[in-house]
Structures are given as C-alpha cells and as structure tokens.
Coordinates of C-alpha atoms in Angstrom, one line a residue:
M1479 CA 12.5 -19.3 -5.9
R1480 CA 9.1 -20.8 -5.0
L1481 CA 6.0 -19.5 -3.2
S1482 CA 6.6 -21.9 -0.4
D1483 CA 9.9 -20.1 0.4
F1484 CA 7.9 -17.0 1.5
L1485 CA 5.3 -18.6 3.9
Y1486 CA 5.4 -18.2 7.6
D1487 CA 3.1 -19.0 10.5
L1488 CA 1.2 -16.0 11.8
P1489 CA -1.2 -16.2 14.8
E1490 CA -4.4 -14.4 13.9
R1491 CA -4.3 -12.4 17.1
L1492 CA -1.2 -10.5 15.7
I1493 CA -3.1 -9.1 12.8
A1494 CA -3.8 -5.5 13.9
Q1495 CA -7.5 -4.7 13.7
A1496 CA -7.3 -1.0 14.7
P1497 CA -4.7 1.7 14.7
L1498 CA -3.0 2.7 17.9
P1499 CA -4.3 5.9 19.6
R1500 CA -1.0 7.6 18.6
A1501 CA 0.5 6.5 15.3
E1502 CA 4.1 7.2 16.6
D1503 CA 3.7 4.6 19.3
A1504 CA 3.9 1.8 16.9
R1505 CA 6.9 -0.5 17.4
L1506 CA 9.8 -0.4 15.0
M1507 CA 12.1 -3.3 14.3
L1508 CA 15.6 -2.4 13.0
L1509 CA 17.0 -4.8 10.4
P1510 CA 20.5 -4.2 9.2
R1511 CA 21.1 -5.2 5.6
A1512 CA 24.6 -6.4 6.6
D1513 CA 24.7 -10.1 7.5
E1514 CA 26.5 -9.4 10.8
G1515 CA 24.1 -6.8 12.1
A1516 CA 21.8 -7.6 15.0
L1517 CA 18.1 -6.8 15.1
G1518 CA 17.0 -3.8 17.2
H1519 CA 13.7 -2.9 18.7
R1520 CA 12.5 0.7 19.1
H1521 CA 9.4 2.7 18.3
I1522 CA 8.4 4.9 15.3
R1523 CA 8.7 8.0 17.6
D1524 CA 12.4 7.2 17.8
L1525 CA 13.0 7.6 14.1
P1526 CA 14.5 11.1 14.3
D1527 CA 17.2 9.7 16.7
L1528 CA 17.9 6.7 14.4
V1529 CA 18.6 8.5 11.1
R1530 CA 21.9 10.1 10.2
G1531 CA 20.2 13.4 9.5
D1532 CA 21.0 13.8 5.8
E1533 CA 18.5 11.2 4.4
L1534 CA 16.1 11.9 1.6
L1535 CA 12.8 10.4 2.7
V1536 CA 10.5 9.6 -0.3
F1537 CA 6.8 9.2 0.5
N1538 CA 3.8 8.1 -1.6
D1539 CA 1.2 10.8 -1.6
T1540 CA -1.7 8.8 -3.1
R1541 CA -5.1 9.2 -1.5
V1542 CA -7.4 6.3 -0.7
V1543 CA -10.8 7.0 -2.2
P1544 CA -14.1 5.6 -0.6
A1545 CA -14.2 3.2 -3.5
R1546 CA -16.5 0.4 -2.0
L1547 CA -20.2 0.6 -2.8
H1548 CA -22.9 -1.7 -1.5
G1549 CA -26.3 -2.1 -3.1
H1550 CA -28.8 -4.4 -4.8
K1551 CA -30.1 -5.2 -8.2
D1552 CA -33.8 -4.6 -9.2
S1553 CA -34.3 -8.3 -8.5
G1554 CA -33.1 -7.7 -4.9
G1555 CA -29.8 -9.6 -5.2
A1556 CA -26.9 -8.0 -3.3
V1557 CA -24.1 -6.2 -5.2
E1558 CA -20.7 -5.1 -4.1
L1559 CA -18.6 -2.8 -6.3
L1560 CA -15.0 -1.7 -5.9
V1561 CA -14.3 1.3 -8.1
V1562 CA -10.7 1.1 -9.5
G1563 CA -10.7 4.0 -11.9
L1564 CA -12.5 6.8 -13.7
G1565 CA -13.6 6.5 -17.3
A1566 CA -13.1 9.2 -19.9
E1567 CA -16.8 10.2 -19.8
G1568 CA -17.0 10.6 -16.1
D1569 CA -18.2 7.0 -15.6
L1570 CA -16.6 4.5 -13.1
E1571 CA -14.7 1.3 -13.8
A1572 CA -15.5 -1.1 -11.0
M1573 CA -14.9 -4.7 -10.0
G1574 CA -18.3 -6.3 -9.2
R1575 CA -19.4 -9.1 -7.0
S1576 CA -23.0 -10.4 -7.2
S1577 CA -24.8 -13.8 -7.3
K1578 CA -25.1 -13.4 -11.1
P1579 CA -23.1 -11.2 -13.5
L1580 CA -24.4 -7.7 -14.0
R1581 CA -25.8 -7.0 -17.5
P1582 CA -25.6 -3.7 -19.4
G1583 CA -28.6 -1.6 -18.8
A1584 CA -29.2 -3.0 -15.3
H1585 CA -29.4 -0.6 -12.3
V1586 CA -27.8 -1.0 -8.9
T1587 CA -29.5 0.9 -6.0
L1588 CA -27.0 1.7 -3.3
R1589 CA -27.6 1.7 0.4
T1590 CA -27.6 5.5 0.3
G1591 CA -30.5 5.5 -2.2
A1592 CA -28.4 6.6 -5.2
S1593 CA -28.6 4.5 -8.4
L1594 CA -25.9 3.4 -10.8
R1595 CA -26.5 2.2 -14.4
V1596 CA -24.3 -0.6 -15.8
L1597 CA -22.9 0.6 -19.2
Q1598 CA -20.7 -2.2 -20.2
A1599 CA -19.4 -5.6 -19.0
L1600 CA -15.6 -5.5 -19.4
G1601 CA -15.0 -9.2 -18.5
H1602 CA -13.3 -10.8 -15.6
G1603 CA -15.8 -9.3 -13.2
R1604 CA -15.2 -5.7 -14.3
Y1605 CA -17.8 -3.2 -15.4
R1606 CA -18.3 0.4 -16.5
V1607 CA -21.1 2.0 -14.4
A1608 CA -22.4 5.6 -14.5
P1609 CA -23.9 7.7 -11.7
P1610 CA -27.1 9.8 -12.5
P1611 CA -26.1 12.6 -14.8
D1612 CA -27.8 15.2 -12.6
G1613 CA -25.7 14.5 -9.5
P1614 CA -22.1 14.4 -8.4
Q1615 CA -19.7 12.5 -10.7
G1616 CA -16.4 10.7 -10.3
W1617 CA -14.6 11.1 -7.0
D1618 CA -17.4 13.4 -5.7
F1619 CA -19.9 10.6 -6.2
L1620 CA -17.7 8.2 -4.2
A1621 CA -17.2 10.8 -1.5
A1622 CA -21.0 11.0 -1.1
H1623 CA -21.9 7.3 -1.4
G1624 CA -18.8 5.1 -0.9
E1625 CA -16.9 3.7 2.0
I1626 CA -13.2 3.3 2.7
P1627 CA -12.1 -0.1 1.2
L1628 CA -10.4 -1.7 4.2
P1629 CA -8.3 -4.8 3.5
P1630 CA -10.1 -8.1 3.9
Y1631 CA -8.0 -9.0 7.0
I1632 CA -9.4 -6.0 8.9
R1633 CA -12.8 -7.2 10.0
R1634 CA -15.7 -4.8 10.5
D1635 CA -19.1 -6.4 10.9
E1636 CA -20.9 -3.1 10.4
G1637 CA -18.5 -1.6 7.9
P1638 CA -15.6 0.9 8.4
R1639 CA -15.7 2.9 11.6
P1640 CA -15.4 6.8 11.6
E1641 CA -11.8 6.4 12.8
D1642 CA -11.0 4.3 9.7
H1643 CA -11.9 7.2 7.4
A1644 CA -9.3 9.3 9.2
R1645 CA -6.6 6.8 10.0
Y1646 CA -6.6 4.7 6.9
Q1647 CA -5.1 7.7 5.1
T1648 CA -1.7 9.3 5.3
V1649 CA -1.4 12.9 6.6
F1650 CA 0.2 13.9 3.3
A1651 CA -2.4 12.1 1.0
R1652 CA -3.1 14.3 -2.0
A1653 CA -3.7 12.5 -5.3
H1654 CA -7.0 10.6 -5.5
G1655 CA -6.9 7.1 -6.9
A1656 CA -5.8 4.4 -4.4
V1657 CA -8.0 1.5 -3.2
A1658 CA -5.5 0.7 -0.4
A1659 CA -3.3 2.8 1.7
P1660 CA 0.5 3.0 1.4
T1661 CA 0.6 1.7 4.9
A1662 CA 4.2 2.6 5.9
G1663 CA 3.1 6.2 5.6
L1664 CA 0.4 5.8 8.2
H1665 CA 3.0 6.0 10.9
F1666 CA 3.8 9.6 10.2
T1667 CA 2.3 12.6 11.9
P1668 CA 2.9 16.3 11.2
A1669 CA 5.0 16.5 14.5
L1670 CA 7.2 13.5 13.4
L1671 CA 7.8 15.0 10.0
E1672 CA 8.8 18.3 11.7
R1673 CA 11.2 16.5 13.9
L1674 CA 12.8 14.7 11.0
A1675 CA 13.1 18.0 9.1
A1676 CA 14.8 19.5 12.2
R1677 CA 17.3 16.7 12.1
G1678 CA 18.2 17.7 8.6
C1679 CA 16.2 15.1 6.6
E1680 CA 14.8 16.1 3.3
T1681 CA 11.4 14.9 2.0
A1682 CA 10.1 14.2 -1.5
F1683 CA 7.0 12.6 -2.9
V1684 CA 5.9 10.2 -5.7
T1685 CA 2.4 9.0 -6.5
L1686 CA 1.6 5.3 -7.0
H1687 CA -2.1 4.5 -6.9
V1688 CA -2.3 1.2 -5.0
G1689 CA -4.7 -1.1 -6.9
P1690 CA -6.7 -4.2 -5.8
G1691 CA -4.0 -6.4 -7.2
T1692 CA -2.0 -5.7 -4.0
F1693 CA -4.2 -8.2 -2.2
Q1694 CA -4.3 -10.8 -5.0
P1695 CA -2.5 -14.0 -3.9
V1696 CA 0.4 -15.4 -5.8
R1697 CA -1.0 -18.6 -7.3
A1698 CA 2.0 -20.0 -9.1
D1699 CA 4.5 -21.9 -6.9
D1700 CA 7.3 -21.1 -9.4
L1701 CA 7.7 -17.3 -9.1
R1702 CA 8.8 -17.0 -12.7
E1703 CA 5.2 -17.8 -13.7
H1704 CA 3.6 -15.1 -11.6
V1705 CA 2.1 -12.1 -13.6
M1706 CA 2.5 -9.0 -11.5
H1707 CA -0.4 -6.5 -11.5
A1708 CA 0.3 -3.1 -13.0
E1709 CA -0.1 0.1 -11.1
R1710 CA 0.0 3.8 -12.2
Y1711 CA 2.7 6.1 -10.9
E1712 CA 4.0 9.6 -11.2
I1713 CA 7.4 11.1 -10.4
P1714 CA 7.5 14.9 -10.2
A1715 CA 10.5 16.8 -11.6
A1716 CA 11.3 18.1 -8.1
T1717 CA 11.6 14.5 -6.8
A1718 CA 13.7 13.3 -9.6
E1719 CA 16.0 16.2 -9.0
A1720 CA 16.2 15.6 -5.3
I1721 CA 17.1 12.0 -5.8
A1722 CA 19.8 12.9 -8.3
A1723 CA 21.3 15.4 -5.9
A1724 CA 21.2 12.9 -3.0
R1725 CA 22.9 10.2 -5.1
A1726 CA 25.5 12.7 -6.3
S1727 CA 26.4 13.8 -2.7
G1728 CA 26.3 10.3 -1.2
R1729 CA 23.2 10.9 0.9
P1730 CA 21.0 7.8 1.5
V1731 CA 17.5 7.5 -0.1
L1732 CA 15.0 6.2 2.4
A1733 CA 11.9 4.8 0.7
V1734 CA 8.8 5.0 3.0
G1735 CA 6.9 1.9 1.8
T1736 CA 7.2 -0.8 -0.9
T1737 CA 5.1 1.4 -3.3
V1738 CA 7.9 4.0 -3.3
V1739 CA 10.5 1.3 -4.0
R1740 CA 8.5 0.0 -6.9
T1741 CA 8.1 3.5 -8.3
L1742 CA 11.7 4.5 -8.1
E1743 CA 13.2 1.2 -9.1
A1744 CA 10.8 0.9 -12.1
S1745 CA 11.8 4.3 -13.4
A1746 CA 15.5 3.5 -12.8
A1747 CA 15.2 0.2 -14.6
R1748 CA 13.9 2.0 -17.7
H1749 CA 16.1 5.1 -17.7
G1750 CA 19.1 4.3 -15.5
A1751 CA 17.7 6.7 -12.8
P1752 CA 14.3 8.0 -11.8
V1753 CA 13.0 10.6 -14.3
P1754 CA 10.0 12.9 -14.3
E1755 CA 7.2 10.7 -15.8
R1756 CA 3.7 9.3 -15.6
A1757 CA 3.8 5.6 -16.3
E1758 CA 2.7 2.1 -15.2
T1759 CA 4.8 -0.5 -13.6
D1760 CA 4.5 -4.3 -13.3
L1761 CA 7.9 -4.6 -11.7
F1762 CA 8.3 -7.8 -9.7
L1763 CA 11.2 -7.6 -7.2
T1764 CA 12.4 -10.9 -5.8
P1765 CA 15.7 -12.1 -4.3
G1766 CA 18.4 -11.4 -6.8
S1767 CA 16.9 -8.2 -8.1
T1768 CA 19.0 -5.1 -8.5
F1769 CA 18.3 -1.9 -6.5
R1770 CA 19.6 1.1 -8.3
V1771 CA 18.1 3.9 -6.1
V1772 CA 16.8 2.9 -2.7
D1773 CA 19.3 2.6 0.2
Q1774 CA 17.0 2.2 3.1
L1775 CA 13.4 1.0 3.5
L1776 CA 10.7 1.7 6.1
T1777 CA 7.9 -0.8 5.7
N1778 CA 5.2 -2.7 7.6
F1779 CA 5.0 -6.5 8.1
H1780 CA 3.4 -8.2 5.1
L1781 CA 1.2 -11.2 4.4
P1782 CA 2.8 -14.6 4.0
G1783 CA 3.5 -15.4 0.3
S1784 CA 2.8 -11.9 -0.8
T1785 CA 4.7 -10.0 -3.5
L1786 CA 5.4 -7.3 -0.9
L1787 CA 7.2 -9.8 1.4
M1788 CA 9.2 -10.9 -1.7
L1789 CA 10.2 -7.3 -2.4
V1790 CA 11.4 -6.9 1.2
S1791 CA 13.3 -10.2 0.9
A1792 CA 14.9 -9.0 -2.2
F1793 CA 16.1 -5.8 -0.4
A1794 CA 17.2 -7.3 2.9
G1795 CA 18.0 -10.9 1.9
H1796 CA 15.6 -13.9 2.0
A1797 CA 17.0 -15.7 5.1
R1798 CA 17.4 -12.5 7.1
T1799 CA 13.9 -11.3 6.3
L1800 CA 12.2 -14.6 7.3
A1801 CA 14.3 -14.8 10.5
A1802 CA 13.2 -11.2 11.3
Y1803 CA 9.6 -12.1 10.7
A1804 CA 9.9 -15.1 13.0
E1805 CA 11.4 -12.8 15.7
A1806 CA 8.5 -10.4 15.1
V1807 CA 6.0 -13.2 15.7
R1808 CA 7.9 -14.3 18.8
R1809 CA 7.9 -10.7 20.2
E1810 CA 4.2 -10.3 19.2
Y1811 CA 4.7 -7.3 16.9
R1812 CA 1.4 -6.1 15.2
F1813 CA 1.1 -7.1 11.6
F1814 CA -0.2 -5.6 8.3
S1815 CA -1.8 -2.3 7.6
Y1816 CA -2.5 -1.0 11.1
G1817 CA 0.5 -2.8 12.5
D1818 CA 4.1 -2.0 13.4
G1819 CA 7.0 -1.1 11.2
M1820 CA 10.5 -2.3 10.2
L1821 CA 13.4 -0.1 9.2
I1822 CA 15.9 -1.8 6.9
R1823 CA 19.2 0.0 6.4

C-alpha cells in the first residue's frame, strides 16, 4: 500500500488542545471488526457496560519524563534539547535544535539557570550532554529543570500548563522513559478501573517507552521503503502468564493503545506468544499483517499518514478504518492525544 492510502482531511478545529475536565467524558466510537457491524457512539464512562466482563486489559505503564529543555549557548543562540535516554555514566542523550550544531565542550545555560556541558556529537542532531556533577543527575535533573514534551500539534505559546503535567500522564504511569504519552491510557481514572474490575475484567501491564519517532512522518510513498523507529519494551512474567491464561480459556485480550499492540505482537512474532523479556521492536504493522495476541483495541484517533493509523487499519481493515475516520470528522470527534477514543472489537 501507499502513503496516500492513509491520508484524510481533518479540520484543525478538531485537534484537541486540552483535556476534558473529566477524562471519562471523552466520546467513544465503537468499530466492529466484522464487515457487517455498524458503528456505535458512546462515552469512555460507558466502557464497563460495553465489555463482556472477562477481558484481560493490557496497559502501557511507561511514564512521560519532562524531557524538553530550553536554553542558550554562550554566544546567545537559542537551544532546544529533547532528552531521549540516559547514558551509562549518568549523562543524557538528547536531540538538539539550534541555529548551528553544538560542539563538544560547549555549554548550554537553561532557562532555570542550570548548565549542561556537551560531551559528544553523535550525529543526526543527537548529543551526549552532562549536568553539573554536584547537582541532580538523570531523571532527577529533568524533574528539576525540564518540561513535559507535548506533541507539536498541541499549541502552547507559553509552554505547558500546570494541567498538562498532571493530565499528559496516565494514572498508572510507573517506569520513567517516554517522551510521549500512551494516549489511550489517558482516558482511565482510578474509579473507571475499579468499575472494570468489578465487572470481572483483569488488568496487566507492559512497558514501552514511546520515543520521538512516533511523531516522525512517513516519507516514503511506498510503505515497503519505510524504516520504522525502534522502541524499548518490557513484558513482565506476570503479564506473559496472564495472556497465556486468557488465550487458553478463550478470554479476549484488549490492548489499551497501539503501543501495547506493538509490544505484544512483536514478542509473539519472535517467540510465538508473548514471553517475559526486555527488548526493542521496530515492528511495522500494515494491512495484511498477522495479529497473534490482541483481540480488541482501545485507541485514540491518529494523524493522517501516520504509522499508528496504519496499525489501526491493519487491525480493523483499511476501508472500514478510513470510513470510521470520515464519520468521526463528520460527527466532530476530538482528535489526537487529548481527544476521543475508539473501541475496535
């Protein structure tokens, strides 16, 4: 298939710029995977009434770190850094943007007054930088000096708002490392999780650290030429066991978000079924791909031409997905990270 097969017209006004006051009030489109099924329209708060009651819900418990840093060089030139990982010596690996490339030995003074030293240029706009040795290091340094890296389509003239630091994070976020939220999980509150548990649903967790590649556009029109970005994931033993038990008893596995799908299907592609492991995946799911684990998917509405939309099209069918998106536009659903959801089953 081609990139042009995954484009659709989206009015800018439908891109959600802020979360709803109550996460559960987001709208929920119901998309049956069967060709004859009709679309439904409910709300996230209705989810406990929509499930069978024996589903295994799998969530991504990655935690978004305040990975964006703003500062200036000694020359006064503006610098923006997006930290994408921790080095072995406590230094930071970051993507940098400035008028001229940063050079090893240069210093970047942040808006907070802290300073970073450039250790190494890694190429392709990436650098190793180090905080002062007598201050906080790693994630602690980012907690003190960074800001939440909101996606580029959420516009904030003055930077993230206080509500973004709370709401651009799932209530079950645990493992530091993501630069973008697993957005389907943003719909869930402790009360909603309790209601699902009361219905009989079981929950399990994986960790996939969402990287900056999730926002990189697909540039090749022929999808066979696209190189998928790799992301780190972890499947705990308890989750692998819960999935095996669900599959053995015929209970559906409901993936909350495309990151969960990639994690489970990547492990299954290697081993036949998800196993306890820490690994990386560059799995690129497009129409025609095989799904070995996931039976149902709760996801948000994704960008035109994105690999996430391609994954959803692979799961629900290309024509049905694009028709559902057209209906979502017609009914003025809210799109992207702070937007509404879709349940595919």
